[in-house]
Short mmCIF file of C-alpha atoms in Angstrom, two decimals:
data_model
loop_
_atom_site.label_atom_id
_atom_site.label_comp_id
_atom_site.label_asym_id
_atom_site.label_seq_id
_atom_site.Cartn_x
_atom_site.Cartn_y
_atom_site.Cartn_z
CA UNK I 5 -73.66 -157.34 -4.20
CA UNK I 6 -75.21 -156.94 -7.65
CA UNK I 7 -78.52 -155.31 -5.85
CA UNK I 8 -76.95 -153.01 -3.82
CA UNK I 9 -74.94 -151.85 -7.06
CA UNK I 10 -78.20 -151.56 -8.50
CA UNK I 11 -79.72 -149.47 -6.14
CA UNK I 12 -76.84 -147.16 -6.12
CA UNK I 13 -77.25 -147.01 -10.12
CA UNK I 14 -81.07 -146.29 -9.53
CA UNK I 15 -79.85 -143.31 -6.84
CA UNK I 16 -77.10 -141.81 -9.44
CA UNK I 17 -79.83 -141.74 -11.80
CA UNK I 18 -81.95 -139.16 -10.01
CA UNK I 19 -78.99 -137.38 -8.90
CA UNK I 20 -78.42 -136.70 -12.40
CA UNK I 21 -81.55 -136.30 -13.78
CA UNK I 22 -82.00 -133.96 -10.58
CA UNK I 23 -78.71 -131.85 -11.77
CA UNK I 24 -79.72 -131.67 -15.23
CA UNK I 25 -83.01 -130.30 -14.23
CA UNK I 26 -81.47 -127.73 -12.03
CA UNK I 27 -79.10 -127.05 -15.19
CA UNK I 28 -82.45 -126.61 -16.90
CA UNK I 29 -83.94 -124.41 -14.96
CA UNK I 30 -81.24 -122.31 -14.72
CA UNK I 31 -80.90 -121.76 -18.35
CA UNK I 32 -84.69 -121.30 -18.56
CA UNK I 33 -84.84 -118.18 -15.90
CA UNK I 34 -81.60 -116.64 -17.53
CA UNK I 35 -83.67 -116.85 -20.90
CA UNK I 36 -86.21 -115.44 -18.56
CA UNK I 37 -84.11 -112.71 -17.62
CA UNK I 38 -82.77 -111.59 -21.20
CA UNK I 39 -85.88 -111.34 -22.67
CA UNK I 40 -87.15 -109.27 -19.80
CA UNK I 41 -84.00 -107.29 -20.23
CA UNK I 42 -84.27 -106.80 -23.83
CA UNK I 43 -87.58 -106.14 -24.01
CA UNK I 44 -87.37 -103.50 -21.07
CA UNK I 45 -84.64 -101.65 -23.38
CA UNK I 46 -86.57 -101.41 -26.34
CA UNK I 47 -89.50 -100.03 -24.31
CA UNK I 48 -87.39 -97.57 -22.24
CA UNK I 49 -86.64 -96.43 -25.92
CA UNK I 50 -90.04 -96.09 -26.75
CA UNK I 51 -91.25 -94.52 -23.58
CA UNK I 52 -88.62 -92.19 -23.76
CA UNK I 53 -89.32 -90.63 -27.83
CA UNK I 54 -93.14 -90.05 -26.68
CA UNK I 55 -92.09 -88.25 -23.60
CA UNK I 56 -89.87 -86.20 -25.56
CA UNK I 57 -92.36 -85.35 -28.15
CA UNK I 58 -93.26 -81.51 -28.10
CA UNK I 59 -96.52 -80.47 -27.25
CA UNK I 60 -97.44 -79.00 -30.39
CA UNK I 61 -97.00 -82.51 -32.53
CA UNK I 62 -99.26 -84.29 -30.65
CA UNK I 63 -101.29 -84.80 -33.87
CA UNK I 64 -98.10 -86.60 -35.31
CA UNK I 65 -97.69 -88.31 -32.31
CA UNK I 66 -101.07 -90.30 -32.38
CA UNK I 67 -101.20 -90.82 -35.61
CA UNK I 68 -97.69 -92.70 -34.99
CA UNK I 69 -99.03 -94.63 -32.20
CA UNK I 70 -102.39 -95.57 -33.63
CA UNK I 71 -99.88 -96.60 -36.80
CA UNK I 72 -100.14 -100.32 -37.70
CA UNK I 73 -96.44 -100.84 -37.53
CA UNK I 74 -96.15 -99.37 -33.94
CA UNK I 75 -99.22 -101.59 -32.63
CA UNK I 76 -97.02 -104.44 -34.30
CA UNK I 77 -94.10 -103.14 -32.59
CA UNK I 78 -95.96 -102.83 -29.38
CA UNK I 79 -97.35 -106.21 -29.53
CA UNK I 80 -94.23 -108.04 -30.24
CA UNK I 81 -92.55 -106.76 -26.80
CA UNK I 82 -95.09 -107.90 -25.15
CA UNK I 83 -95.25 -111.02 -26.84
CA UNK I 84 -91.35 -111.37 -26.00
CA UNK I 85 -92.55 -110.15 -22.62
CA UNK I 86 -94.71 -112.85 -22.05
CA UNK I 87 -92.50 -114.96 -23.29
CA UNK I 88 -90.36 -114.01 -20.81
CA UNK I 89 -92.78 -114.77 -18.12
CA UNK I 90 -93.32 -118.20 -19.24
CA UNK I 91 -89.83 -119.24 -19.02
CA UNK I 92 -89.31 -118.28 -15.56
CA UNK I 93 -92.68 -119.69 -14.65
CA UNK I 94 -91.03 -122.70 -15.80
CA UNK I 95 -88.11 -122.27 -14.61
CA UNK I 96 -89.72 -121.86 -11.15
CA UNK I 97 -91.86 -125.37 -12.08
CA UNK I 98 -88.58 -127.15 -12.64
CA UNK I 99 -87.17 -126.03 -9.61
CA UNK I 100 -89.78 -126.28 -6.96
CA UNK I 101 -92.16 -129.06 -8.48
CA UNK I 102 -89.79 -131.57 -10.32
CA UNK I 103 -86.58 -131.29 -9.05
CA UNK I 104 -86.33 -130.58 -5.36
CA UNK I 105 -88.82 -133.70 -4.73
CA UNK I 106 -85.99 -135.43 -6.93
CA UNK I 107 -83.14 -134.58 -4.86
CA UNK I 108 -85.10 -135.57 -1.61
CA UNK I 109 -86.07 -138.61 -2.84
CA UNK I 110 -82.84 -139.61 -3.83
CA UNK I 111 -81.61 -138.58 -0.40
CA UNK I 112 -83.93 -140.37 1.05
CA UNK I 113 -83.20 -143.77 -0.82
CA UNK I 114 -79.69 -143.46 -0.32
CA UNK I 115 -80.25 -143.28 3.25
CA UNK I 116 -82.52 -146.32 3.19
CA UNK I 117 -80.49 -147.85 0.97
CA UNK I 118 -77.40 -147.79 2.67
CA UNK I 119 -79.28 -148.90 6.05
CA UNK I 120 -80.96 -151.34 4.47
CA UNK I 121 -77.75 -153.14 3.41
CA UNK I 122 -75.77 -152.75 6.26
CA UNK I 123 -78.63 -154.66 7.80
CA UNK I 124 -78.11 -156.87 5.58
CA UNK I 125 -74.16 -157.01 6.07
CA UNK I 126 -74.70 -157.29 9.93
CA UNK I 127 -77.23 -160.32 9.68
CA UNK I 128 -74.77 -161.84 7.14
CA UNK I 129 -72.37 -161.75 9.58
CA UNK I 130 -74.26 -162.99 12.32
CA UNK I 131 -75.62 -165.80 10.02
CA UNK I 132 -71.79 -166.69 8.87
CA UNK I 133 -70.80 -166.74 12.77
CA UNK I 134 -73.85 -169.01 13.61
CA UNK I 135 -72.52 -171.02 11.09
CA UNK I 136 -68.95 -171.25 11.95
CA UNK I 137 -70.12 -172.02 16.04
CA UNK I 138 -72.64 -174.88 14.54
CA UNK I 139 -69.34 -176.34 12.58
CA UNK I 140 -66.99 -176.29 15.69
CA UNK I 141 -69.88 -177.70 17.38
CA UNK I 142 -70.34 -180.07 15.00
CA UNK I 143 -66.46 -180.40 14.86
CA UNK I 144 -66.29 -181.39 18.71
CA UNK I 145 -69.75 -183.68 17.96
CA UNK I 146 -67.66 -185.40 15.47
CA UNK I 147 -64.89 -185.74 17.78
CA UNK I 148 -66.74 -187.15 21.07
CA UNK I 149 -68.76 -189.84 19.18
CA UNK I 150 -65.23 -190.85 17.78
CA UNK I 151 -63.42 -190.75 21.45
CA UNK I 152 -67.46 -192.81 22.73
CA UNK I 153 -66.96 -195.34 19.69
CA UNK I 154 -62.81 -195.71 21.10
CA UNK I 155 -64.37 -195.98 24.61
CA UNK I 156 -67.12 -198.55 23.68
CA UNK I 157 -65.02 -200.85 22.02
CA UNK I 158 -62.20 -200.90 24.60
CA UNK I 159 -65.30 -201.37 27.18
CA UNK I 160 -66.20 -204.54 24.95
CA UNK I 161 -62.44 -205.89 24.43
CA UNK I 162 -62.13 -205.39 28.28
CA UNK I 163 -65.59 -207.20 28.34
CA UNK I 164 -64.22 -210.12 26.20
CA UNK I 165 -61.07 -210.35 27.87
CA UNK I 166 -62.08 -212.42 31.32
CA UNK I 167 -64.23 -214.14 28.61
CA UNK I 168 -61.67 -215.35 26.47
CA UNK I 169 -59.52 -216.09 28.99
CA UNK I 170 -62.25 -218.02 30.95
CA UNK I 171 -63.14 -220.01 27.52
CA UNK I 172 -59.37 -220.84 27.20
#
């Protein structure tokens, strides 16, 4: 059946498009999780030089940190940070919004689909036995008119028998 090849077609589809999303989102969150990573190394690093800054060059120490290139530094982790954030937010979107609802739905038309057409099979095949009953019926019609049409005009030579004889 070219529909029911269809449908299946139409089901693959969202299979697929269901398993490249989840392909998706799994390259998404391990972005996700490397920028996190490498952003979390280069701040440990950071974090750890001002802790092990002396007391007594504290006035060095600001001036570093109040330095244009640190505040650059600074803001591009936690641009990469963010960053990071937004990828697994979408990664989390692909997932939960567009691609489960996918994969159910194409569950769920499978299922109908396949009950759907094995209805259809089963009233096929009750149509195609209908059928074959009304032909042997018909068959057996065909046969008892001839046998009535045999009868009828033996019943009428009988009939003109005593009459032809009579006449003769």
């Amino acid at each position: 059946m070219e529909v029911e090849t269809l449908c299946g077609e139409n089901i693959q589809v969202m299979e697929n498009a269901a398993e490249f999303l989840r392909r998706r989102a799994e390259v998404e969150a391990d972005y996700a999780k490397n920028l996190a990573r490498l952003c979390r190394s280069w701040r440990d690093d950071v974090n750890r030089r001002v802790a092990e800054r002396r007391p007594q060059v504290a006035a060095i120490q600001k001036a570093v940190v109040g330095s244009t290139g640190f505040q650059a530094w600074m803001q591009l982790l936690n641009e990469t940070e963010l960053a990071a954030s937004v990828h697994h937010a979408l990664a989390e979107k692909l997932e939960q919004d567009i691609r489960q609802p996918i994969k159910k739905q194409a569950a769920v038309s499978a299922a109908k689909t396949k009950q759907r057409f094995d209805d259809i099979r089963g009233a096929s095949a009750d149509v195609q036995k209908q059928v074959a009953c009304m032909e042997k019926m018909r068959e057996r019609y065909e046969l008892d008119k001839k046998s009535m049409e045999q009868a009828h005009e033996k019943v009428l030579k009988s009939a003109k028998g005593p009459e032809a004889a009579a006449e003769a």
